[in-house]
Short mmCIF file of C-alpha atoms in Angstrom, two decimals:
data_model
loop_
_atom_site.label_atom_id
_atom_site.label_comp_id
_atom_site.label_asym_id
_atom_site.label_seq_id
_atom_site.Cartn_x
_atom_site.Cartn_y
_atom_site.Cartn_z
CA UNK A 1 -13.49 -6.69 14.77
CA UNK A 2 -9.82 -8.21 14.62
CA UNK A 3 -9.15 -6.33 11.49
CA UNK A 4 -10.06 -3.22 12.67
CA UNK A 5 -6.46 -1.58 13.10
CA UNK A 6 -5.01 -3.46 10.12
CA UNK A 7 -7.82 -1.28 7.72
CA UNK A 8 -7.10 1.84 9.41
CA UNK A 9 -3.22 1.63 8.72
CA UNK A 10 -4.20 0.42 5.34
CA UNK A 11 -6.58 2.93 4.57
CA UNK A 12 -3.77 5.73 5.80
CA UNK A 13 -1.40 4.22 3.43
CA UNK A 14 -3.91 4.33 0.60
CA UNK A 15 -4.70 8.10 1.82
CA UNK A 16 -1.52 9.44 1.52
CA UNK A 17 -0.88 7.31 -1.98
CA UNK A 18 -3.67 9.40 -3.02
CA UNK A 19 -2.38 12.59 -2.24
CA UNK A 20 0.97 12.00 -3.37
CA UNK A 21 -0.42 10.49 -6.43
CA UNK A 22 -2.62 14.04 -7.04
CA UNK A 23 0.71 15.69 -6.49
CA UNK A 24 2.72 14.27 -9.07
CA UNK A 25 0.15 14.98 -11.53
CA UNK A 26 0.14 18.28 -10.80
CA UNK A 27 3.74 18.10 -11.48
CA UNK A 28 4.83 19.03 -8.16
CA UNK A 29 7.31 16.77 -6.36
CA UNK A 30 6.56 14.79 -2.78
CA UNK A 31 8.33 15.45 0.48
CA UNK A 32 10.63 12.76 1.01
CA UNK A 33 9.36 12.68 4.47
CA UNK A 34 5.43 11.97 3.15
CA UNK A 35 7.11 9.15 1.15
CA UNK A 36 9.06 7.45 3.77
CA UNK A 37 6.26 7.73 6.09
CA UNK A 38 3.94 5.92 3.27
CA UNK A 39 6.90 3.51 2.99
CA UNK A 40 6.24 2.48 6.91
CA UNK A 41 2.59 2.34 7.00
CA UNK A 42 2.61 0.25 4.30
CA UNK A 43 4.86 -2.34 6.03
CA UNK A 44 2.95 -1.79 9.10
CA UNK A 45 -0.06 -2.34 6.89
CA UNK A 46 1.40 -5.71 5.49
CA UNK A 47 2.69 -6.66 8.95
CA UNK A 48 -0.81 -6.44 10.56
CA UNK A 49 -2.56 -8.31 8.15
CA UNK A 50 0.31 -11.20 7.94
CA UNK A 51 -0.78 -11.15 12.12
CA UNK A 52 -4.41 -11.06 11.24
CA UNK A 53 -4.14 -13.74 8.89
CA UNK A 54 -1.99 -16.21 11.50
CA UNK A 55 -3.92 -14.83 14.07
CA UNK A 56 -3.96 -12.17 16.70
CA UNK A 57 -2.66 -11.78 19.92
CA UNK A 58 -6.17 -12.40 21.50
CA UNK A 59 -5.92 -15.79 19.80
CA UNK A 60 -8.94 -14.71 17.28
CA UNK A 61 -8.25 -15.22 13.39
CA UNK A 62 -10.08 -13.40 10.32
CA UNK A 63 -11.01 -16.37 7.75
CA UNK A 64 -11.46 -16.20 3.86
CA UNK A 65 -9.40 -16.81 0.86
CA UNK A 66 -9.02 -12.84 -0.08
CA UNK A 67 -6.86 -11.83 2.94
CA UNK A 68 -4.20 -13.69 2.09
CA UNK A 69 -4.50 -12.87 -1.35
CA UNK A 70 -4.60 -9.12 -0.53
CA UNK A 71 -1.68 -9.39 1.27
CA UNK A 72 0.69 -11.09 -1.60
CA UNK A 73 -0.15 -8.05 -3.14
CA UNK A 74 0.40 -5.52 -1.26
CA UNK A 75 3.98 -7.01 -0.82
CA UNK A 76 3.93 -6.75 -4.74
CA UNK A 77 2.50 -3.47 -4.55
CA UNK A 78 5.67 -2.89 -1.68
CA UNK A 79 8.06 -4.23 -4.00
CA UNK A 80 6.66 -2.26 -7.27
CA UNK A 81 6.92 0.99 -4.97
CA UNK A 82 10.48 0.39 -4.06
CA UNK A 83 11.02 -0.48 -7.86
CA UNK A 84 10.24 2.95 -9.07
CA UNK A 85 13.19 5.21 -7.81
CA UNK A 86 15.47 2.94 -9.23
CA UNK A 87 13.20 2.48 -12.99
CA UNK A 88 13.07 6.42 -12.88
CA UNK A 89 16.37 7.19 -12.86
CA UNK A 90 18.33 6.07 -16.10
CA UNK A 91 15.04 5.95 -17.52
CA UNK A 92 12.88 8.64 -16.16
CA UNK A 93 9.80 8.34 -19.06
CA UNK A 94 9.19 4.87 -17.67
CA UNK A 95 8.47 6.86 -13.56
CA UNK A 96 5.11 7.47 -14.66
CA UNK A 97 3.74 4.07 -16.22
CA UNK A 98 5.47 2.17 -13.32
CA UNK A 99 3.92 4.75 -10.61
CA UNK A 100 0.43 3.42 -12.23
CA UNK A 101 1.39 0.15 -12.22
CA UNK A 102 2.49 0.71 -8.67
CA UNK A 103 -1.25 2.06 -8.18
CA UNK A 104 -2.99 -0.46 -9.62
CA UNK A 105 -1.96 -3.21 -8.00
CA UNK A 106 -2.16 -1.20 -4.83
CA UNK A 107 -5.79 -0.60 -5.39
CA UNK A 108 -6.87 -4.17 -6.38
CA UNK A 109 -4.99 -4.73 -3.19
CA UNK A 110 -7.19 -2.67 -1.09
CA UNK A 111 -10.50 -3.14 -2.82
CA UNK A 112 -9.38 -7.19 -1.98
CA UNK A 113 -8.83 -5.90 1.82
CA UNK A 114 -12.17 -4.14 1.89
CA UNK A 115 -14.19 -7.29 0.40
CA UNK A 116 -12.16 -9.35 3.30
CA UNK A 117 -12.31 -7.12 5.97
CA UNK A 118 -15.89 -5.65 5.91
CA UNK A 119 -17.59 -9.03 6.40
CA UNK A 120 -15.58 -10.24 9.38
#
């Protein structure tokens, strides 16, 4: 399964959005370690699929029109993450609708992954 690693760096990433989403609505704030470390893995995440798509090292491929789909957005989900620091600060009632909308798109973007992935 060629897809293998790229779902379990996703599926970290989406972990320990998770969590850190749970945290902030609890109203406690995340480590900014825990958030530079879900920064990477989702680059890693969007890096392995970009090889996965082209193909791998071992010259095999994972077909289907979702993967690359999935991976446009999780570079908007990338981009909407990156986004929010600098929405929250002269504004900071807009942090939590663009945290969701950071979520959102970051879930259709792993749900897409899954229905890619699981088939291959």
């Amino acid at each position: 399964m060629v897809v293998a690693p790229a779902l379990a760096v996703i599926g970290s990433t989406v972990a320990i959005g998770l969590y850190m989403g749970w945290r902030y609505l609890r109203g406690e704030r995340n480590n900014r370690v825990l958030v530079g470390f879900h920064l990477v893995l989702g680059v890693i995440g969007l890096e392995v699929t970009a090889m996965v798509i082209r193909g791998a090292p071992s010259g095999e491929r994972a077909l289907g029109a979702l993967g690359p789909l999935a991976a446009v957005l999780t570079a908007v989900t990338l981009l909407s993450g990156l986004l929010v620091p600098l929405i929250a600060q002269p504004r900071p009632k807009l942090a939590g609708p663009a945290l969701a909308a950071h979520a959102a798109v970051g879930a259709v973007a792993f749900v897409l992954y899954l229905v890619w992935a699981i088939p291959s």
